[in-house]
PDB file of C-alpha atoms in Angstrom:
ATOM      1  CA  MET A 440      -0.002  -0.007   0.005  1.00  0.00           C
ATOM      2  CA  ASN A 441       1.381   3.424  -0.916  1.00  0.00           C
ATOM      3  CA  TRP A 442       0.173   6.949  -0.372  1.00  0.00           C
ATOM      4  CA  ARG A 443      -1.113   8.696  -3.439  1.00  0.00           C
ATOM      5  CA  THR A 444      -2.484  12.219  -3.739  1.00  0.00           C
ATOM      6  CA  LEU A 445      -5.958  12.928  -5.026  1.00  0.00           C
ATOM      7  CA  SER A 446      -6.460  16.510  -6.179  1.00  0.00           C
ATOM      8  CA  THR A 447     -10.043  17.718  -6.585  1.00  0.00           C
ATOM      9  CA  MET A 448     -11.642  21.101  -7.145  1.00  0.00           C
ATOM     10  CA  GLY A 449     -10.183  22.548  -3.944  1.00  0.00           C
ATOM     11  CA  SER A 450      -7.055  21.687  -2.019  1.00  0.00           C
ATOM     12  CA  PRO A 451      -5.335  18.362  -2.688  1.00  0.00           C
ATOM     13  CA  VAL A 452      -6.823  15.471  -0.709  1.00  0.00           C
ATOM     14  CA  PRO A 453      -4.504  12.604   0.329  1.00  0.00           C
ATOM     15  CA  GLN A 454      -5.898   9.148  -0.409  1.00  0.00           C
ATOM     16  CA  LEU A 455      -4.534   5.656   0.182  1.00  0.00           C
ATOM     17  CA  ALA A 456      -4.334   3.564  -2.981  1.00  0.00           C
ATOM     18  CA  GLN A 457      -3.204   0.110  -4.016  1.00  0.00           C
ATOM     19  CA  HIS A 458      -1.897  -1.181  -7.347  1.00  0.00           C
ATOM     20  CA  SER A 459      -4.230  -3.872  -8.668  1.00  0.00           C
ATOM     21  CA  GLN A 460      -2.231  -4.763 -11.765  1.00  0.00           C
ATOM     22  CA  GLN A 461       0.945  -3.546 -13.430  1.00  0.00           C
ATOM     23  CA  THR A 462      -1.113  -0.875 -15.173  1.00  0.00           C
ATOM     24  CA  GLY A 463      -3.911  -0.332 -12.659  1.00  0.00           C
ATOM     25  CA  VAL A 464      -4.442   1.531  -9.385  1.00  0.00           C
ATOM     26  CA  LEU A 465      -7.306   0.909  -6.958  1.00  0.00           C
ATOM     27  CA  ILE A 466      -8.561   3.882  -4.930  1.00  0.00           C
ATOM     28  CA  GLY A 467     -11.212   2.787  -2.416  1.00  0.00           C
ATOM     29  CA  PHE A 468     -13.623   5.150  -0.701  1.00  0.00           C
ATOM     30  CA  GLY A 469     -15.166   2.603   1.707  1.00  0.00           C
ATOM     31  CA  GLY A 470     -18.350   4.168   3.059  1.00  0.00           C
ATOM     32  CA  ASP A 471     -17.157   7.722   2.323  1.00  0.00           C
ATOM     33  CA  VAL A 472     -20.028   8.786   0.036  1.00  0.00           C
ATOM     34  CA  LYS A 473     -18.960  12.458   0.276  1.00  0.00           C
ATOM     35  CA  GLY A 474     -15.441  11.517  -0.783  1.00  0.00           C
ATOM     36  CA  PHE A 475     -16.810   9.692  -3.825  1.00  0.00           C
ATOM     37  CA  GLN A 476     -18.927  12.708  -4.734  1.00  0.00           C
ATOM     38  CA  ASN A 477     -15.952  15.064  -4.342  1.00  0.00           C
ATOM     39  CA  PHE A 478     -13.849  12.796  -6.568  1.00  0.00           C
ATOM     40  CA  SER A 479     -16.562  12.815  -9.253  1.00  0.00           C
ATOM     41  CA  ARG A 480     -16.330  16.641  -9.241  1.00  0.00           C
ATOM     42  CA  GLY A 481     -12.527  16.642  -9.306  1.00  0.00           C
ATOM     43  CA  ARG A 482     -10.366  18.132 -12.050  1.00  0.00           C
ATOM     44  CA  VAL A 483      -6.951  16.550 -11.602  1.00  0.00           C
ATOM     45  CA  LEU A 484      -5.737  13.223 -10.195  1.00  0.00           C
ATOM     46  CA  LYS A 485      -2.096  13.050  -9.085  1.00  0.00           C
ATOM     47  CA  ILE A 486      -0.509   9.718  -8.191  1.00  0.00           C
ATOM     48  CA  ALA A 487       2.829   9.655  -6.375  1.00  0.00           C
ATOM     49  CA  ALA A 488       4.713   6.396  -6.962  1.00  0.00           C
ATOM     50  CA  ALA A 489       8.259   5.221  -7.670  1.00  0.00           C
ATOM     51  CA  GLN A 490       9.560   8.673  -6.706  1.00  0.00           C
ATOM     52  CA  LYS A 491       7.540  10.231  -9.521  1.00  0.00           C
ATOM     53  CA  VAL A 492       4.236  12.092  -9.770  1.00  0.00           C
ATOM     54  CA  PHE A 493       1.795  11.133 -12.519  1.00  0.00           C
ATOM     55  CA  THR A 494      -0.951  13.623 -13.417  1.00  0.00           C
ATOM     56  CA  PHE A 495      -4.297  12.768 -15.036  1.00  0.00           C
ATOM     57  CA  ASN A 496      -7.041  15.182 -16.085  1.00  0.00           C
ATOM     58  CA  LEU A 497     -10.470  14.165 -14.810  1.00  0.00           C
ATOM     59  CA  THR A 498     -12.601  15.060 -17.811  1.00  0.00           C
ATOM     60  CA  ASP A 499     -16.407  14.659 -17.453  1.00  0.00           C
ATOM     61  CA  THR A 500     -15.875  12.590 -14.277  1.00  0.00           C
ATOM     62  CA  SER A 501     -19.113  13.973 -12.818  1.00  0.00           C
ATOM     63  CA  LYS A 502     -20.989  12.318 -15.691  1.00  0.00           C
ATOM     64  CA  LEU A 503     -18.890   9.197 -16.102  1.00  0.00           C
ATOM     65  CA  LEU A 504     -18.734   7.907 -12.489  1.00  0.00           C
ATOM     66  CA  PRO A 505     -22.497   8.057 -11.719  1.00  0.00           C
ATOM     67  CA  ALA A 506     -23.193   6.436 -15.104  1.00  0.00           C
ATOM     68  CA  LEU A 507     -20.614   3.704 -14.382  1.00  0.00           C
ATOM     69  CA  LEU A 508     -22.095   3.114 -10.905  1.00  0.00           C
ATOM     70  CA  ASN A 509     -25.572   2.810 -12.370  1.00  0.00           C
ATOM     71  CA  CYS A 510     -24.269   0.399 -14.997  1.00  0.00           C
ATOM     72  CA  VAL A 511     -22.637  -1.814 -12.362  1.00  0.00           C
ATOM     73  CA  ASN A 512     -25.760  -1.797 -10.178  1.00  0.00           C
ATOM     74  CA  SER A 513     -27.990  -2.689 -13.139  1.00  0.00           C
ATOM     75  CA  ARG A 514     -25.705  -5.592 -14.089  1.00  0.00           C
ATOM     76  CA  MET A 515     -25.459  -6.919 -10.521  1.00  0.00           C
ATOM     77  CA  ASN A 516     -29.118  -6.245  -9.705  1.00  0.00           C
ATOM     78  CA  PRO A 517     -31.312  -6.495 -12.818  1.00  0.00           C
ATOM     79  CA  ALA A 518     -34.729  -4.999 -12.210  1.00  0.00           C
ATOM     80  CA  PRO A 519     -37.529  -7.550 -11.669  1.00  0.00           C
ATOM     81  CA  VAL A 520     -40.173  -7.718 -14.361  1.00  0.00           C
ATOM     82  CA  VAL A 521     -43.196  -7.177 -12.106  1.00  0.00           C
ATOM     83  CA  ALA A 522     -42.035  -6.134  -8.647  1.00  0.00           C
ATOM     84  CA  LYS A 523     -41.894  -2.447  -7.819  1.00  0.00           C
ATOM     85  CA  SER A 524     -39.861  -0.712  -5.127  1.00  0.00           C
ATOM     86  CA  THR A 525     -41.782   0.077  -1.981  1.00  0.00           C
ATOM     87  CA  THR A 526     -38.913   2.008  -0.350  1.00  0.00           C
ATOM     88  CA  PRO A 527     -39.722   5.729  -0.006  1.00  0.00           C
ATOM     89  CA  ALA A 528     -37.794   7.962  -2.375  1.00  0.00           C
ATOM     90  CA  ALA A 529     -36.828  10.157   0.601  1.00  0.00           C
ATOM     91  CA  ASN A 530     -34.463   7.377   1.743  1.00  0.00           C
ATOM     92  CA  SER A 531     -32.432   7.325  -1.482  1.00  0.00           C
ATOM     93  CA  ASP A 532     -29.406   8.872   0.230  1.00  0.00           C
ATOM     94  CA  HIS A 533     -29.540   6.228   2.961  1.00  0.00           C
ATOM     95  CA  ARG A 534     -29.849   3.467   0.346  1.00  0.00           C
ATOM     96  CA  ALA A 535     -26.795   4.771  -1.506  1.00  0.00           C
ATOM     97  CA  GLU A 536     -24.838   5.065   1.729  1.00  0.00           C
ATOM     98  CA  ALA A 537     -25.844   1.569   2.849  1.00  0.00           C
ATOM     99  CA  ALA A 538     -24.918   0.054  -0.532  1.00  0.00           C
ATOM    100  CA  VAL A 539     -21.411   1.561  -0.383  1.00  0.00           C
ATOM    101  CA  ILE A 540     -21.011   0.391   3.226  1.00  0.00           C
ATOM    102  CA  ALA A 541     -22.179  -3.128   2.346  1.00  0.00           C
ATOM    103  CA  ALA A 542     -19.813  -3.524  -0.605  1.00  0.00           C
ATOM    104  CA  ASN A 543     -16.772  -2.285   1.320  1.00  0.00           C
ATOM    105  CA  LEU A 544     -17.612  -4.152   4.540  1.00  0.00           C
ATOM    106  CA  LEU A 545     -18.249  -7.503   2.901  1.00  0.00           C
ATOM    107  CA  SER A 546     -15.110  -7.226   0.778  1.00  0.00           C
ATOM    108  CA  GLN A 547     -12.963  -6.548   3.832  1.00  0.00           C
ATOM    109  CA  ALA A 548     -14.727  -9.284   5.766  1.00  0.00           C
ATOM    110  CA  GLY A 549     -13.751 -11.786   3.054  1.00  0.00           C
ATOM    111  CA  ILE A 550     -17.311 -12.841   2.228  1.00  0.00           C
ATOM    112  CA  SER A 551     -16.995 -14.082  -1.322  1.00  0.00           C
ATOM    113  CA  GLY A 552     -19.667 -14.259  -4.007  1.00  0.00           C
ATOM    114  CA  PHE A 553     -21.966 -11.666  -2.433  1.00  0.00           C
ATOM    115  CA  ARG A 554     -24.270  -9.406  -4.417  1.00  0.00           C
ATOM    116  CA  LEU A 555     -26.650  -6.584  -3.607  1.00  0.00           C
ATOM    117  CA  ALA A 556     -30.306  -7.515  -3.855  1.00  0.00           C
ATOM    118  CA  THR A 557     -32.967  -5.365  -5.457  1.00  0.00           C
ATOM    119  CA  SER A 558     -35.657  -3.744  -3.353  1.00  0.00           C
ATOM    120  CA  GLY A 559     -38.312  -6.030  -4.826  1.00  0.00           C
ATOM    121  CA  GLU A 560     -36.306  -9.243  -4.583  1.00  0.00           C
ATOM    122  CA  LEU A 561     -36.776  -9.772  -0.836  1.00  0.00           C
ATOM    123  CA  PRO A 562     -39.758  -7.552   0.058  1.00  0.00           C
ATOM    124  CA  GLU A 563     -40.102  -9.127   3.510  1.00  0.00           C
ATOM    125  CA  ILE A 564     -36.786  -7.584   4.538  1.00  0.00           C
ATOM    126  CA  LYS A 565     -37.134  -3.859   5.240  1.00  0.00           C
ATOM    127  CA  ALA A 566     -33.660  -2.375   4.886  1.00  0.00           C
ATOM    128  CA  ASP A 567     -31.637   0.313   3.112  1.00  0.00           C
ATOM    129  CA  ALA A 568     -29.375  -2.357   1.591  1.00  0.00           C
ATOM    130  CA  ILE A 569     -29.689  -6.133   1.324  1.00  0.00           C
ATOM    131  CA  TRP A 570     -26.884  -8.478   0.360  1.00  0.00           C
ATOM    132  CA  VAL A 571     -27.012 -12.141  -0.632  1.00  0.00           C
ATOM    133  CA  ALA A 572     -24.153 -14.666  -0.419  1.00  0.00           C
ATOM    134  CA  GLN A 573     -24.058 -18.390  -0.975  1.00  0.00           C
ATOM    135  CA  ASP A 574     -25.254 -19.446   2.513  1.00  0.00           C
ATOM    136  CA  ALA A 575     -26.274 -16.201   4.174  1.00  0.00           C
ATOM    137  CA  ILE A 576     -28.287 -13.036   3.698  1.00  0.00           C
ATOM    138  CA  GLY A 577     -27.676  -9.698   5.345  1.00  0.00           C
ATOM    139  CA  SER A 578     -29.022  -6.188   5.557  1.00  0.00           C
ATOM    140  CA  ILE A 579     -27.994  -2.686   6.623  1.00  0.00           C
ATOM    141  CA  ASN A 580     -30.285  -0.002   8.020  1.00  0.00           C
ATOM    142  CA  VAL A 581     -29.156   3.596   8.442  1.00  0.00           C
ATOM    143  CA  MET A 582     -30.615   5.023  11.660  1.00  0.00           C
ATOM    144  CA  PRO A 583     -29.511   8.689  11.844  1.00  0.00           C
ATOM    145  CA  SER A 584     -31.612   9.561  14.904  1.00  0.00           C
ATOM    146  CA  LEU A 585     -30.647   6.521  16.991  1.00  0.00           C
ATOM    147  CA  GLN A 586     -28.543   7.324  20.057  1.00  0.00           C
ATOM    148  CA  SER A 587     -26.593   5.122  22.477  1.00  0.00           C
ATOM    149  CA  LYS A 588     -29.245   5.680  25.137  1.00  0.00           C
ATOM    150  CA  ASP A 589     -31.827   4.092  22.836  1.00  0.00           C
ATOM    151  CA  LEU A 590     -30.000   0.773  22.385  1.00  0.00           C
ATOM    152  CA  ASP A 591     -31.897  -1.041  25.159  1.00  0.00           C
ATOM    153  CA  ASP A 592     -35.130  -0.143  23.376  1.00  0.00           C
ATOM    154  CA  VAL A 593     -33.625  -1.309  20.053  1.00  0.00           C
ATOM    155  CA  ARG A 594     -32.774  -4.707  21.584  1.00  0.00           C
ATOM    156  CA  SER A 595     -36.317  -5.056  22.848  1.00  0.00           C
ATOM    157  CA  ILE A 596     -37.834  -4.064  19.492  1.00  0.00           C
ATOM    158  CA  ILE A 597     -35.595  -6.470  17.523  1.00  0.00           C
ATOM    159  CA  ILE A 598     -36.273  -9.408  19.812  1.00  0.00           C
ATOM    160  CA  GLY A 599     -39.958  -8.592  20.132  1.00  0.00           C
ATOM    161  CA  THR A 600     -40.444  -8.299  16.360  1.00  0.00           C
ATOM    162  CA  ASP A 601     -38.665 -11.575  15.630  1.00  0.00           C
ATOM    163  CA  ALA A 602     -40.556 -13.332  18.422  1.00  0.00           C
ATOM    164  CA  LYS A 603     -43.877 -12.105  17.053  1.00  0.00           C
ATOM    165  CA  THR A 604     -43.206 -13.430  13.563  1.00  0.00           C
ATOM    166  CA  CYS A 605     -41.816 -16.769  14.763  1.00  0.00           C
ATOM    167  CA  LYS A 606     -44.302 -19.654  14.439  1.00  0.00           C
ATOM    168  CA  GLY A 607     -42.117 -22.135  16.300  1.00  0.00           C
ATOM    169  CA  THR A 608     -39.750 -22.262  19.270  1.00  0.00           C
ATOM    170  CA  PHE A 609     -37.989 -18.937  19.814  1.00  0.00           C
ATOM    171  CA  PHE A 610     -34.624 -18.175  21.413  1.00  0.00           C
ATOM    172  CA  SER A 611     -32.844 -14.827  21.807  1.00  0.00           C
ATOM    173  CA  GLY A 612     -30.102 -13.109  23.719  1.00  0.00           C
ATOM    174  CA  SER A 613     -27.284 -10.571  23.772  1.00  0.00           C
ATOM    175  CA  ILE A 614     -23.747 -11.417  22.647  1.00  0.00           C
ATOM    176  CA  ALA A 615     -20.848 -10.114  24.724  1.00  0.00           C
ATOM    177  CA  ASP A 616     -17.492  -9.253  23.125  1.00  0.00           C
ATOM    178  CA  GLU A 617     -14.496  -9.666  25.382  1.00  0.00           C
ATOM    179  CA  GLY A 618     -10.875  -8.731  24.844  1.00  0.00           C
ATOM    180  CA  ASP A 619     -11.642  -6.284  22.032  1.00  0.00           C
ATOM    181  CA  GLN A 620     -11.036  -2.577  22.558  1.00  0.00           C
ATOM    182  CA  ASN A 621     -13.826  -1.767  20.099  1.00  0.00           C
ATOM    183  CA  SER A 622     -16.337  -4.121  21.687  1.00  0.00           C
ATOM    184  CA  GLN A 623     -17.781  -1.420  23.940  1.00  0.00           C
ATOM    185  CA  GLN A 624     -18.991   0.375  20.801  1.00  0.00           C
ATOM    186  CA  LEU A 625     -20.928  -2.656  19.587  1.00  0.00           C
ATOM    187  CA  THR A 626     -24.361  -3.865  20.600  1.00  0.00           C
ATOM    188  CA  ARG A 627     -25.017  -7.433  19.445  1.00  0.00           C
ATOM    189  CA  VAL A 628     -28.168  -9.557  19.595  1.00  0.00           C
ATOM    190  CA  PHE A 629     -29.108 -12.963  18.207  1.00  0.00           C
ATOM    191  CA  THR A 630     -32.506 -14.595  17.596  1.00  0.00           C
ATOM    192  CA  THR A 631     -33.382 -18.119  16.477  1.00  0.00           C
ATOM    193  CA  CYS A 632     -36.745 -19.402  15.360  1.00  0.00           C
ATOM    194  CA  GLN A 633     -36.977 -23.182  15.143  1.00  0.00           C
ATOM    195  CA  VAL A 634     -39.693 -24.250  12.750  1.00  0.00           C
ATOM    196  CA  LYS A 635     -39.676 -27.968  11.831  1.00  0.00           C
ATOM    197  CA  ASP A 636     -36.616 -28.538   9.628  1.00  0.00           C
ATOM    198  CA  ALA A 637     -36.038 -24.911   8.686  1.00  0.00           C
ATOM    199  CA  PRO A 638     -34.776 -22.866  11.653  1.00  0.00           C
ATOM    200  CA  VAL A 639     -33.907 -19.214  10.980  1.00  0.00           C
ATOM    201  CA  THR A 640     -31.008 -17.574  12.825  1.00  0.00           C
ATOM    202  CA  ASN A 641     -30.399 -13.796  12.894  1.00  0.00           C
ATOM    203  CA  TYR A 642     -27.398 -11.913  14.200  1.00  0.00           C
ATOM    204  CA  TYR A 643     -27.814  -8.164  14.757  1.00  0.00           C
ATOM    205  CA  MET A 644     -25.112  -5.577  15.351  1.00  0.00           C
ATOM    206  CA  ALA A 645     -25.570  -1.871  16.158  1.00  0.00           C
ATOM    207  CA  VAL A 646     -22.518   0.181  15.132  1.00  0.00           C
ATOM    208  CA  PRO A 647     -21.869   3.958  15.594  1.00  0.00           C
ATOM    209  CA  ARG A 648     -22.223   6.060  12.429  1.00  0.00           C
ATOM    210  CA  LYS A 649     -19.713   8.825  11.754  1.00  0.00           C
ATOM    211  CA  ALA A 650     -22.388  11.270  10.609  1.00  0.00           C
ATOM    212  CA  GLY A 651     -24.449  10.566  13.740  1.00  0.00           C
ATOM    213  CA  GLY A 652     -26.795   7.776  14.715  1.00  0.00           C
ATOM    214  CA  MET A 653     -26.197   4.086  14.139  1.00  0.00           C
ATOM    215  CA  TYR A 654     -26.047   1.360  11.526  1.00  0.00           C
ATOM    216  CA  ILE A 655     -28.063  -1.770  12.260  1.00  0.00           C
ATOM    217  CA  LEU A 656     -26.347  -4.740  10.581  1.00  0.00           C
ATOM    218  CA  ARG A 657     -28.189  -8.029  10.247  1.00  0.00           C
ATOM    219  CA  THR A 658     -26.843 -11.421   9.148  1.00  0.00           C
ATOM    220  CA  MET A 659     -29.150 -14.395   8.741  1.00  0.00           C
ATOM    221  CA  SER A 660     -29.273 -17.959   7.517  1.00  0.00           C
ATOM    222  CA  SER A 661     -32.070 -20.463   7.068  1.00  0.00           C
ATOM    223  CA  GLY A 662     -31.513 -24.213   7.403  1.00  0.00           C
ATOM    224  CA  LEU A 663     -30.417 -26.898   9.781  1.00  0.00           C
ATOM    225  CA  SER A 664     -27.167 -25.112  10.643  1.00  0.00           C
ATOM    226  CA  GLU A 665     -26.649 -21.611  11.975  1.00  0.00           C
ATOM    227  CA  LYS A 666     -22.948 -21.854  11.076  1.00  0.00           C
ATOM    228  CA  PRO A 667     -23.107 -19.740   7.842  1.00  0.00           C
ATOM    229  CA  ALA A 668     -24.727 -16.795   9.589  1.00  0.00           C
ATOM    230  CA  LYS A 669     -22.508 -17.127  12.664  1.00  0.00           C
ATOM    231  CA  GLU A 670     -19.311 -17.209  10.596  1.00  0.00           C
ATOM    232  CA  ALA A 671     -20.414 -14.289   8.418  1.00  0.00           C
ATOM    233  CA  ASP A 672     -21.361 -12.265  11.508  1.00  0.00           C
ATOM    234  CA  GLY A 673     -17.951 -12.988  13.089  1.00  0.00           C
ATOM    235  CA  SER A 674     -16.096 -11.898   9.967  1.00  0.00           C
ATOM    236  CA  ILE A 675     -18.148  -8.714   9.664  1.00  0.00           C
ATOM    237  CA  ARG A 676     -17.561  -7.914  13.359  1.00  0.00           C
ATOM    238  CA  LYS A 677     -13.810  -8.140  12.833  1.00  0.00           C
ATOM    239  CA  ALA A 678     -13.888  -5.928   9.760  1.00  0.00           C
ATOM    240  CA  VAL A 679     -16.476  -3.369  10.805  1.00  0.00           C
ATOM    241  CA  PHE A 680     -14.213  -0.798  12.456  1.00  0.00           C
ATOM    242  CA  THR A 681     -11.692  -0.777   9.628  1.00  0.00           C
ATOM    243  CA  ALA A 682     -14.284  -0.750   6.862  1.00  0.00           C
ATOM    244  CA  LEU A 683     -16.557   2.027   8.146  1.00  0.00           C
ATOM    245  CA  PRO A 684     -15.545   5.682   7.708  1.00  0.00           C
ATOM    246  CA  LYS A 685     -13.972   7.336  10.744  1.00  0.00           C
TER     247      LYS A 685
END
């Protein structure tokens, strides 16, 4: 990893980058939506490497990057033929933020083969972003008004909602993290609904949001084993404080 310099419309902005190939450079923004927007409005990109500085003009970046992002989203998440989005348009900023967070978080957590689901693909899951992997499903909700003092109520609401929808034997509880300096910033809850041969296990995590409020992360699996959801949740927990913007 080497330091590069990203110059936008104002003062130069330092950015960490990584060479992906002999002729390619990867500049990741993580969950920094504002940083991505600033880059799209930039004029000049300067990369410092091998004791040299390479300069690139950013022509029509404000048009190219949003179009490229829309193209990637349409390829990964083709629109369903019949289903329509029921998510309010007012939450479009939260959906964009959650999608960026999901992609960066899952990549750093090492969860392979994931994709972002469309709003109509899993209508029973109410979230700003939904991801699907081989053996697990997850979601992210942006809660800008949620404060630390509200977390006890959040636990009760999560457990109460899952218990109400469960038609079988229900288990729930809090998960304590020990020996991790970041663990005091996490609130973790699990629920399990055992219905015949198809139990459903959910792991929830409340994480502080830089812009204020919280993210509610959910990881779930359906089947005889809770292992896929448990492993995915553990990987996400380890990656969450390096993947989220600070």
